[in-house]
CSV table of C-alpha atoms and ligand atoms in Angstrom, one decimal:
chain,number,residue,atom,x,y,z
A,1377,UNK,CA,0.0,0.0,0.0
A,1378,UNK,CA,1.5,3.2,-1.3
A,1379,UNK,CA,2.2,6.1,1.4
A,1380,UNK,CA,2.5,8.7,-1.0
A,1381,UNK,CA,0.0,11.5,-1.4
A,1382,UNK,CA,-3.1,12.3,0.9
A,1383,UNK,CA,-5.4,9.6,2.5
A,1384,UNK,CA,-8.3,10.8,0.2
A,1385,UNK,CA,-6.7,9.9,-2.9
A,1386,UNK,CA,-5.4,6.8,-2.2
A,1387,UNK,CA,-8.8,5.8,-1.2
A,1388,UNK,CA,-9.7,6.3,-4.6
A,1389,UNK,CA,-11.0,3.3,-6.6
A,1390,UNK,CA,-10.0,3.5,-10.4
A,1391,UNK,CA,-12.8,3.8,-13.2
A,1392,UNK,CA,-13.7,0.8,-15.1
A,1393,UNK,CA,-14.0,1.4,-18.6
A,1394,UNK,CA,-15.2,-0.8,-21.1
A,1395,UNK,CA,-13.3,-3.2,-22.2
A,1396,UNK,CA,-11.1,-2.5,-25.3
A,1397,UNK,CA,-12.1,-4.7,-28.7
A,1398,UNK,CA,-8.5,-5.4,-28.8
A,1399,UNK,CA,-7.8,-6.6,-25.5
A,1400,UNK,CA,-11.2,-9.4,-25.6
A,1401,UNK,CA,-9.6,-10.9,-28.9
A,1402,UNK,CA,-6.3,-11.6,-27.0
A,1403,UNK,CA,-8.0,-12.8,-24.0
A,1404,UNK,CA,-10.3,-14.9,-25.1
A,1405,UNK,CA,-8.8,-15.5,-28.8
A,1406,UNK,CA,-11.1,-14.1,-30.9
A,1407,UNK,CA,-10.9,-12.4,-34.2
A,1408,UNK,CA,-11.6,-8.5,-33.5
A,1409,UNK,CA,-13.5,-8.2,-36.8
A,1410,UNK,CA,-15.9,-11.0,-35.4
A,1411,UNK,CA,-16.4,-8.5,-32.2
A,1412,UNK,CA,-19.4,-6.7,-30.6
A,1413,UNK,CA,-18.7,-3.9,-28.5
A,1414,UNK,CA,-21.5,-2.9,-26.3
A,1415,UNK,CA,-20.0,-1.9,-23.7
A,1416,UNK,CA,-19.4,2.3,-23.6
A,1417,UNK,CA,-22.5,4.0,-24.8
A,1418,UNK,CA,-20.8,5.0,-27.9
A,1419,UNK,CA,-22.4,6.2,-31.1
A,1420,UNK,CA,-22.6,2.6,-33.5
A,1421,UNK,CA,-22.9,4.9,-36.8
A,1422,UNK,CA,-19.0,6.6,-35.5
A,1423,UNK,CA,-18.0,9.4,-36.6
A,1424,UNK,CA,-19.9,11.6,-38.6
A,1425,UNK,CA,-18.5,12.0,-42.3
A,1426,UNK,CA,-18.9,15.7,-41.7
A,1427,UNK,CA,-16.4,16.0,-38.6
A,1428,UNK,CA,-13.9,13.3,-40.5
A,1429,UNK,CA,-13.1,16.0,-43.0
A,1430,UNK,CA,-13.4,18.7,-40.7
A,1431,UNK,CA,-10.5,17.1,-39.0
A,1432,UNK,CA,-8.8,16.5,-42.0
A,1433,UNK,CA,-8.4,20.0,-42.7
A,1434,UNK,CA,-7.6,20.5,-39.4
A,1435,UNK,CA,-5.2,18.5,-39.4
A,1436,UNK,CA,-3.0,20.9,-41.4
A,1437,UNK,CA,-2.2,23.2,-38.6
A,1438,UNK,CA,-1.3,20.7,-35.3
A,1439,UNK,CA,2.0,22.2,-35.4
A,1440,UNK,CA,0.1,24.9,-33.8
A,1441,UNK,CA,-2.0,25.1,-30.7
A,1442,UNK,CA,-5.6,24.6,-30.2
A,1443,UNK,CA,-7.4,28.0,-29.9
A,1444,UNK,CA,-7.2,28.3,-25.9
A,1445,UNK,CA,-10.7,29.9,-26.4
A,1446,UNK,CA,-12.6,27.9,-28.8
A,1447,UNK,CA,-13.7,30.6,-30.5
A,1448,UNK,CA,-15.5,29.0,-33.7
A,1449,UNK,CA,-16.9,26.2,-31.5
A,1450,UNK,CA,-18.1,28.0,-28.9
A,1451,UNK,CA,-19.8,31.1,-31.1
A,1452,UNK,CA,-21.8,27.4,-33.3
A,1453,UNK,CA,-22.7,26.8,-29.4
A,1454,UNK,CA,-24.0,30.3,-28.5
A,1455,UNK,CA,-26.3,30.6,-31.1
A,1456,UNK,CA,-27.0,27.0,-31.0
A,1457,UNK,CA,-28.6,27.6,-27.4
A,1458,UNK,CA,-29.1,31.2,-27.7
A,1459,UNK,CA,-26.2,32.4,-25.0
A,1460,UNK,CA,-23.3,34.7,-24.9
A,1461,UNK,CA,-19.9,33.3,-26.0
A,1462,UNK,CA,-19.2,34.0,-22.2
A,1463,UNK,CA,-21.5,31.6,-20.9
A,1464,UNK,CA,-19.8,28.4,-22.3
A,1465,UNK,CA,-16.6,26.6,-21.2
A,1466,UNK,CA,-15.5,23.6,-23.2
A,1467,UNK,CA,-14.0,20.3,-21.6
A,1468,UNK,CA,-11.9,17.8,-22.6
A,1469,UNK,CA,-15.3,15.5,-23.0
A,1470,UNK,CA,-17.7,16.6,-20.5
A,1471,UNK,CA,-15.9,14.2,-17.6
A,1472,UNK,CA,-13.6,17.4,-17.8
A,1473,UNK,CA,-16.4,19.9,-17.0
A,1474,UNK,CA,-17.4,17.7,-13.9
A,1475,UNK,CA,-14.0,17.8,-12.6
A,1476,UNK,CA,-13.8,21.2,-13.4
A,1477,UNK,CA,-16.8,22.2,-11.4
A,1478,UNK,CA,-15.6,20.0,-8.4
A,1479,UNK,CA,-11.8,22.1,-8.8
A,1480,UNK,CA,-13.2,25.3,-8.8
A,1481,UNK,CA,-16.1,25.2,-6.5
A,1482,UNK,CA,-15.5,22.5,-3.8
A,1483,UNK,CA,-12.8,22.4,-1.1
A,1484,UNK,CA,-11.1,19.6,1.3
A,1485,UNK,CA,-13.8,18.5,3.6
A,1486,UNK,CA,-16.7,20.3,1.8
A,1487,UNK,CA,-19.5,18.5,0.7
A,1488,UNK,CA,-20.9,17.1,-2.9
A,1489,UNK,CA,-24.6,15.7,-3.0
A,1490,UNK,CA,-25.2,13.0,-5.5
A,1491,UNK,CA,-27.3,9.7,-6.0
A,1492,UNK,CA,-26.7,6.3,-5.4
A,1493,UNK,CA,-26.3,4.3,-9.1
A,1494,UNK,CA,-25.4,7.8,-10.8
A,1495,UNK,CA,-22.4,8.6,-12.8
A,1496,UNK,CA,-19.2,7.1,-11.2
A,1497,UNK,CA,-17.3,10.1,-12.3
A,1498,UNK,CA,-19.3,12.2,-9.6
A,1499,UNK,CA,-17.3,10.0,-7.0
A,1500,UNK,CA,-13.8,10.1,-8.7
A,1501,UNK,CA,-14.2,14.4,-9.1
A,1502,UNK,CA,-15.3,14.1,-5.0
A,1503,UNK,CA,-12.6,12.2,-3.7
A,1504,UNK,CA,-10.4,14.0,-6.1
A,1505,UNK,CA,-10.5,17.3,-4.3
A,1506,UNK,CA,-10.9,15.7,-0.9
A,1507,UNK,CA,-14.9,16.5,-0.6
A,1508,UNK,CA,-17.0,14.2,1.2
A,1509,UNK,CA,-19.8,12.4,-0.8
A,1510,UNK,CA,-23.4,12.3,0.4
A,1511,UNK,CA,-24.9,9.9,-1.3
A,1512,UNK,CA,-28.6,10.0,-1.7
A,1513,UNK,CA,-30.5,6.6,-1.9
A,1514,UNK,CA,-32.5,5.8,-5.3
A,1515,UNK,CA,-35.8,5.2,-5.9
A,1516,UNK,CA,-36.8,2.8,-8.8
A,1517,UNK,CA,-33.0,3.6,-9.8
A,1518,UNK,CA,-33.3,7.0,-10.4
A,1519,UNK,CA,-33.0,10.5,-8.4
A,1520,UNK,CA,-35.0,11.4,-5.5
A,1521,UNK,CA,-34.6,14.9,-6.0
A,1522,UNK,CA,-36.3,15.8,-2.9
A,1523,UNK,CA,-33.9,13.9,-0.6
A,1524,UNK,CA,-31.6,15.2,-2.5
A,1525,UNK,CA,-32.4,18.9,-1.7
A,1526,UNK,CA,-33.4,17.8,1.7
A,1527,UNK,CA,-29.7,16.2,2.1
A,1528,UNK,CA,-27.8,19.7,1.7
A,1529,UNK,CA,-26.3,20.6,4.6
A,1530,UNK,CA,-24.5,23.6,5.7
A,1531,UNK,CA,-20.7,22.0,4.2
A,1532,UNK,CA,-22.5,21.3,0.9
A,1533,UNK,CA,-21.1,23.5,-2.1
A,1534,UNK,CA,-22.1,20.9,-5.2
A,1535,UNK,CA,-24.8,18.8,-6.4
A,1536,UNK,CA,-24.2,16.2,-9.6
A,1537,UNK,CA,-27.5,15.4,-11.3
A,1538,UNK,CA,-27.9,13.4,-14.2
A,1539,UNK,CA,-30.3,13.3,-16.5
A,1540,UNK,CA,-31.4,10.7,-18.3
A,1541,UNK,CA,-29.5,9.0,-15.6
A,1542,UNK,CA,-26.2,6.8,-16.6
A,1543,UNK,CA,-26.3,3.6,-15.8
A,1544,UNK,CA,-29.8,2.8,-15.0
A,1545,UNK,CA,-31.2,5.5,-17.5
A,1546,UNK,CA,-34.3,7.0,-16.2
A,1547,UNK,CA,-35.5,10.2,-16.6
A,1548,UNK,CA,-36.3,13.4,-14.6
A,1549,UNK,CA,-38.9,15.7,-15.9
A,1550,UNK,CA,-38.7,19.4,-16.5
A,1551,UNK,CA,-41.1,20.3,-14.0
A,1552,UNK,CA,-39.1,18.3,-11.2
A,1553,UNK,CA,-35.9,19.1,-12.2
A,1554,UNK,CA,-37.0,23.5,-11.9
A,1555,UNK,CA,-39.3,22.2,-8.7
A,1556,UNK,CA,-35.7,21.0,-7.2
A,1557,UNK,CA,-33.6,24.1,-8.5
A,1558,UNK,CA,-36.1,26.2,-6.9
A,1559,UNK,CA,-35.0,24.7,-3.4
A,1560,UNK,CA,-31.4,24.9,-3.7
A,1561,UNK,CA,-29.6,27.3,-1.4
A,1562,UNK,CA,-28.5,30.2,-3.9
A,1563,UNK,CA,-25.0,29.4,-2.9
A,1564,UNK,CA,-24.8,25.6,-4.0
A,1565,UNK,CA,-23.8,24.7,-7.5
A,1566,UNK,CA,-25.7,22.6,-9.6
A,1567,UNK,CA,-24.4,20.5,-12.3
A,1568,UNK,CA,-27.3,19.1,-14.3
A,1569,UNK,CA,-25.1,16.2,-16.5
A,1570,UNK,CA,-27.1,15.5,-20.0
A,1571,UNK,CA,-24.9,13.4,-21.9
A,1572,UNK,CA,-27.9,11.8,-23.4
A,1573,UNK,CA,-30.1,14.8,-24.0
A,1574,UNK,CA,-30.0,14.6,-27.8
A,1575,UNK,CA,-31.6,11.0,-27.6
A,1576,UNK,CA,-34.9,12.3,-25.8
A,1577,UNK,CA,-38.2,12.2,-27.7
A,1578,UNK,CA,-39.3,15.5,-28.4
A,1579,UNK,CA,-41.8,15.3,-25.7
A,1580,UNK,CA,-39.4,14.5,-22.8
A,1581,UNK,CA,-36.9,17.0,-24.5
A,1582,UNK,CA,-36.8,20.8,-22.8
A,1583,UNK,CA,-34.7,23.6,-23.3
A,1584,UNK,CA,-32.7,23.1,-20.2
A,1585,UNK,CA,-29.7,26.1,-21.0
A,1586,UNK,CA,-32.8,28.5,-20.8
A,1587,UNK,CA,-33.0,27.4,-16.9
A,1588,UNK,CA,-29.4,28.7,-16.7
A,1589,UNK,CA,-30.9,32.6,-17.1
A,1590,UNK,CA,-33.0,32.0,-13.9
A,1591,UNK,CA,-30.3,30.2,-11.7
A,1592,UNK,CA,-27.0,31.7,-11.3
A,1593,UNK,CA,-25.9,28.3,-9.4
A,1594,UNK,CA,-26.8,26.1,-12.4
A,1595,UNK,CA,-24.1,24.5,-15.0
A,1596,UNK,CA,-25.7,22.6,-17.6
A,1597,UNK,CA,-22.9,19.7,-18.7
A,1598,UNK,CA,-23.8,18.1,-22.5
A,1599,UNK,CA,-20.8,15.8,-24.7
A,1600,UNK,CA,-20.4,15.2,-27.7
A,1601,UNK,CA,-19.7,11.5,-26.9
A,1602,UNK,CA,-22.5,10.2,-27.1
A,1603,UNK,CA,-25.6,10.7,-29.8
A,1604,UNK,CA,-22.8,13.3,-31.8
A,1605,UNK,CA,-20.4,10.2,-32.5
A,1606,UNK,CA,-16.8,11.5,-30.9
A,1607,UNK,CA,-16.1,9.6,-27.6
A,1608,UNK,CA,-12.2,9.3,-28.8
A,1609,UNK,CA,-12.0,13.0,-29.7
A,1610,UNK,CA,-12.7,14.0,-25.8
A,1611,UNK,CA,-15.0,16.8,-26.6
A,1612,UNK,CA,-18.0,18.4,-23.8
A,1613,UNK,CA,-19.2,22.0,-22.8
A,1614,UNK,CA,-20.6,23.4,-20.0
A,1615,UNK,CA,-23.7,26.3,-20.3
A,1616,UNK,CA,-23.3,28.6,-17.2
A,1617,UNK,CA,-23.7,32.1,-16.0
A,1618,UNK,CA,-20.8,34.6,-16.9
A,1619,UNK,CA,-19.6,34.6,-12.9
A,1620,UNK,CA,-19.2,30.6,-12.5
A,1621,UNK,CA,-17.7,30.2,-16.4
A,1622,UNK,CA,-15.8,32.5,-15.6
A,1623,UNK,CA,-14.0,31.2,-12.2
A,1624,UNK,CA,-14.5,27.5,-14.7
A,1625,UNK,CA,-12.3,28.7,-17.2
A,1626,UNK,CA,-9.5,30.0,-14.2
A,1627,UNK,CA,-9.2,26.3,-13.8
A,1628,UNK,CA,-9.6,24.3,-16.6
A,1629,UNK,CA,-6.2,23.6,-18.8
A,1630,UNK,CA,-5.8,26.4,-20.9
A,1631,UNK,CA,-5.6,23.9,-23.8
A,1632,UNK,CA,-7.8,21.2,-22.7
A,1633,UNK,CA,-9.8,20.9,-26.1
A,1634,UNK,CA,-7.7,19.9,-29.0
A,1635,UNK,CA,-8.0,20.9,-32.8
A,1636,UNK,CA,-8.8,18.2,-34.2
A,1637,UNK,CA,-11.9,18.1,-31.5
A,1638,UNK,CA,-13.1,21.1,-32.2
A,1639,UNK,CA,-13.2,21.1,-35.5
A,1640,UNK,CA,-14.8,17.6,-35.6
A,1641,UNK,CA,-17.2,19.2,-32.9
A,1642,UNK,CA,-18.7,22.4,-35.0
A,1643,UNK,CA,-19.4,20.6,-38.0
A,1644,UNK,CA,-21.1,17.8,-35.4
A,1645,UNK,CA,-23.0,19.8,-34.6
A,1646,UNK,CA,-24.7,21.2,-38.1
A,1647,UNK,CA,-25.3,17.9,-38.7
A,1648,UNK,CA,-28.4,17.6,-37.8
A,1649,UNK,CA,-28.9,14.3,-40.3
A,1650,UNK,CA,-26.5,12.2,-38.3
A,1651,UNK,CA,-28.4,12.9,-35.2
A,1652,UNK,CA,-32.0,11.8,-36.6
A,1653,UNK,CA,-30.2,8.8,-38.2
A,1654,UNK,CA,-28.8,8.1,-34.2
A,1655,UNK,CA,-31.9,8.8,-32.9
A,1656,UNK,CA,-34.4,6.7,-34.9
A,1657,UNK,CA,-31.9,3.5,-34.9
A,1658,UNK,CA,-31.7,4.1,-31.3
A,1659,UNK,CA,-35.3,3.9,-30.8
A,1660,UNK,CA,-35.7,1.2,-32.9
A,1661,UNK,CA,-32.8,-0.9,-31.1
A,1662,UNK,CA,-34.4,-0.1,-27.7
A,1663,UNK,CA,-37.9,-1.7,-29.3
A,1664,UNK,CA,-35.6,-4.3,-30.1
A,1665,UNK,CA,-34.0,-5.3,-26.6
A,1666,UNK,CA,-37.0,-4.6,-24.7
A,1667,UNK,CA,-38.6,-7.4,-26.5
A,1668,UNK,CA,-35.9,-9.9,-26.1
A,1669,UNK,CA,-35.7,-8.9,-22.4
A,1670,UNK,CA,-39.6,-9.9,-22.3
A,1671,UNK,CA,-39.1,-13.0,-24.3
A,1672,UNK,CA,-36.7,-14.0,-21.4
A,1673,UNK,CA,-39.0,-12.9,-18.4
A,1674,UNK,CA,-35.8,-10.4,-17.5
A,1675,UNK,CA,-36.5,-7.2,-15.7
A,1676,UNK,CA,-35.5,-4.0,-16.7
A,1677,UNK,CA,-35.1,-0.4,-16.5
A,1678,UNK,CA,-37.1,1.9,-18.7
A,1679,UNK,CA,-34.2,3.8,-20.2
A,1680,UNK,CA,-33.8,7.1,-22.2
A,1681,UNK,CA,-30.4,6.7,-22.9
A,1682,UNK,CA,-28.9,4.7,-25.5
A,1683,UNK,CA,-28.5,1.8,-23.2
A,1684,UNK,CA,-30.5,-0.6,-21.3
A,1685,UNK,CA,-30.0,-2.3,-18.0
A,1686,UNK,CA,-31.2,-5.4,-17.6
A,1687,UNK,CA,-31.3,-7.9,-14.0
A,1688,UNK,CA,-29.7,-11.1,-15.6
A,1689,UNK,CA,-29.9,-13.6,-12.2
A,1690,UNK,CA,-30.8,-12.9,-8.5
A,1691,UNK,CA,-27.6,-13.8,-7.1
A,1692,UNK,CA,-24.7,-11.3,-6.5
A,1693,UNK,CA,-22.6,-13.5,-9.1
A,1694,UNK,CA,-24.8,-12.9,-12.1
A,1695,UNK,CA,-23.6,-10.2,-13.7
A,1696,UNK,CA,-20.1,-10.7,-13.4
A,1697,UNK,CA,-20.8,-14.6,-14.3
A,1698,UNK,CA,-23.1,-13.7,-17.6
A,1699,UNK,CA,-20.4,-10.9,-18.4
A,1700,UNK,CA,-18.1,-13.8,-19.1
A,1701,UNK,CA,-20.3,-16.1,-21.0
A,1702,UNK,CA,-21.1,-13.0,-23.3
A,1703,UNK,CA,-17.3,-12.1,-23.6
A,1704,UNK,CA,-16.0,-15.5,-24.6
A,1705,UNK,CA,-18.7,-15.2,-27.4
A,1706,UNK,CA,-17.1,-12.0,-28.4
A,1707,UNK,CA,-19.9,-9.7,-27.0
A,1708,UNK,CA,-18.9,-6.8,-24.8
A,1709,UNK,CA,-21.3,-5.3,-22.7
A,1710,UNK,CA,-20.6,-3.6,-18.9
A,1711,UNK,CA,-21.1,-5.1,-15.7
A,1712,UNK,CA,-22.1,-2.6,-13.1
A,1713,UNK,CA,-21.0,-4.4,-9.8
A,1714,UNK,CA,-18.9,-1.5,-8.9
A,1715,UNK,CA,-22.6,0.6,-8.7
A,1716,UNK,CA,-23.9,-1.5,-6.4
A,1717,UNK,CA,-26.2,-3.3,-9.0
A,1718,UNK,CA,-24.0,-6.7,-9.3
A,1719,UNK,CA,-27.5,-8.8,-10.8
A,1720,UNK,CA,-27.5,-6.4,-13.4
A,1721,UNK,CA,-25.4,-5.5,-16.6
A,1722,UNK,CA,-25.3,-2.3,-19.1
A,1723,UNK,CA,-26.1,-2.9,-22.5
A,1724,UNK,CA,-25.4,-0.3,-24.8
A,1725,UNK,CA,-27.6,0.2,-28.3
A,1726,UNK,CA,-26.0,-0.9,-31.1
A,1727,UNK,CA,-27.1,-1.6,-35.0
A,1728,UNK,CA,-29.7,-4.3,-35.7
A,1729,UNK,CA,-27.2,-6.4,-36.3
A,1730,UNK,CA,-25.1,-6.0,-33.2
A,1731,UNK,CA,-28.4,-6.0,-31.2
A,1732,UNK,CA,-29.6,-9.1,-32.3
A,1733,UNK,CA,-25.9,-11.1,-31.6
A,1734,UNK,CA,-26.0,-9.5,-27.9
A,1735,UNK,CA,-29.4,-11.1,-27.6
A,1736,UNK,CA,-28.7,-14.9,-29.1
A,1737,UNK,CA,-25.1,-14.3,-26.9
A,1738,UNK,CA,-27.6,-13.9,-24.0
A,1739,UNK,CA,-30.0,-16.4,-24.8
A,1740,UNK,CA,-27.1,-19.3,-24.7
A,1741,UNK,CA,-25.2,-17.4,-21.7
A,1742,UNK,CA,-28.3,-18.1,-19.6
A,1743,UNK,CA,-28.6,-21.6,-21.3
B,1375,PLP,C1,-20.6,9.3,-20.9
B,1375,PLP,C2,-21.0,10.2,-19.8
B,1375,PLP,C3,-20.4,11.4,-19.6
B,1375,PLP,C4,-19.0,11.8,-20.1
B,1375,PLP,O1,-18.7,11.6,-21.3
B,1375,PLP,P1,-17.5,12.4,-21.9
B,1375,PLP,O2,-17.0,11.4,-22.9
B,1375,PLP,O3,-16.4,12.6,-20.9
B,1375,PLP,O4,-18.1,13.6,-22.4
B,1375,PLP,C5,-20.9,12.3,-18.6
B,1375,PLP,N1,-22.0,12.0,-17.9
B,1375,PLP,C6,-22.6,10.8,-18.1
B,1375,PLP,C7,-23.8,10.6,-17.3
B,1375,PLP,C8,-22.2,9.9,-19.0
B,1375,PLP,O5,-22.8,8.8,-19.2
């Protein structure tokens, strides 16, 4: 056990990412090309063709710097959600604008409010600046924003809240959400995480940077991960008042968005065809899991995401013990023992295709 370093970051356990494509086929012998990676909530279409050549061109000029200020990305993103340049700071992916928030707005021994099954990173950016977690119980796997607001306490400085929800991925309506931002103490920041906002029906869908006029605590966190196809790029913005972007941006890396990513990023974003083409195949791919999941009498989560989680046994060895069974058929999804849910594993949407080899990997994995 190292001694190095303070007691609150050794007590820091790693992230589990997905597993790499690469590193299955060695382990388990497998061609790669044969491989289905469900695992990260990634985009199955890629990249858009769009931000390919945008990078391209880019691509030209990486002798030089990024732009420390983002300039063209961040003017597409202003009139994109109708707010001054000043209101946006861009993260290396939107894990960056999480930490970022923790850095500049929570000290050692200070408290950060968050949910049990919510977004591991909102433990890592805790412990990372010594902050103590409170960590709200769940109800039906999502947010009880009430207990949430009613768990503040006079150390609390931050409150994560994810919407739809990552792992379980439910959903918190607009009128809850404002009903909870209402009861925050002036002086405790929000950060309301939507890294799947773009995959909402239009009906669950709200304007949620227009909140960020009424509440000068709130930072609205979105990716461009996720539905916009560039998880390897490292690309996420914040949407904030002028005073907290501004104490944001004190902290962040001056460089922490690369050229390449934003250039991929603003042509992303005009293309509003690769979104629609994400979005229906992701609705379509949900139909199609649900009704597998049913087939098989499994329960799951109602999910607004572009994943599913689903209760493969009711021992604690069931997910870790399917997880295998699905790996050694070349099928990569992610166990979530480390949220405290170890029955249950995260399937991400894929293409028909890939959907319908998770689901005959499943059916022999439960034999
Ligand atoms: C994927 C995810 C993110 C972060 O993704 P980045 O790639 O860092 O932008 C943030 N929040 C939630 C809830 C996520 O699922």
């Amino acid at each position: 056990m190292s001694t190095f370093g303070p007691e609150y970051v050794r007590a820091i356990a790693p992230y589990q990412a997905g597993k790499p494509i690469a590193e299955v086929a060695r382990e388990y012998g497998l061609d790669e090309a044969n491989i289905v990676k469900l695992a990260s909530n990634e985009n199955p279409f890629g990249i858009p063709e769009s931000s390919r050549a945008a990078m391209l061109e880019a691509a030209a000029d990486l002798g030089r710097y990024p732009d420390a200020n983002g300039f063209e990305l961040k003017t597409a993103l202003a009139k994109r959600y109708d707010v001054p340049l000043d209101w946006i700071t861009l993260g290396n992916g939107s894990n960056d604008i999480l930490e970022i928030a923790a850095h500049a707005f929570v000290q050692k021994g200070e408290a950060v409010v968050y949910s049990q099954y919510s977004f591991a990173v909102y433990a890592l950016a805790t412990q990372g600046v010594g902050g103590r977690a409170i960590v709200v119980p769940a109800v039906d796997y999502g947010h009880d924003l009430d207990a949430m607001a009613a768990a503040i306490d006079a150390d609390t400085r931050l409150v994560y809240v994810a919407n739809p929800n990552n792992p379980t991925g439910t959903f918190i309506p607009a009128a809850q959400i404002e009903a909870f931002l209402q009861k925050v103490p002036a002086h405790v920041i929000v950060v309301l995480d939507e890294a799947y906002n773009e995959y909402l029906a239009p009906e669950h869908g709200f304007e949620s940077s227009a909140w960020v006029r009424t509440y000068p605590n709130l930072i609205v966190s979105r990716t461009f991960s996720k539905a916009y196809g560039l998880a390897g790029l490292r690309v996420g913005f914040a949407i904030a008042q002028p005073a907290v972007t501004d104490l944001m941006n004190r902290i962040r890396q001056p460089f922490n968005v690369n050229s390449l990513a934003q250039a991929a990023a603003v042509a992303a974003l005009n293309d509003t065809a690769f979104l629609e083409q994400g979005a229906r195949n992701n609705a379509d791919g949900y139909r199609q899991m649900i009704a597998a999941f049913e087939e098989l009498g499994l329960e799951y989560v109602p999910s607004f995401g572009n994943f599913v989680l689903v209760r493969v046994g009711d021992d604690d060895g069931a997910g870790a013990r399917v997880n295998v069974a699905l790996l050694k058929q070349g099928v990569i999804v992610r166990p979530v023992g480390n949220y405290g849910l170890p029955q249950w594993l995260r399937i991400s949407i894929g293409l028909p295709q890939e959907n319908a080899a998770f689901i005959e990997a499943l059916k022999k994995a439960l034999g």
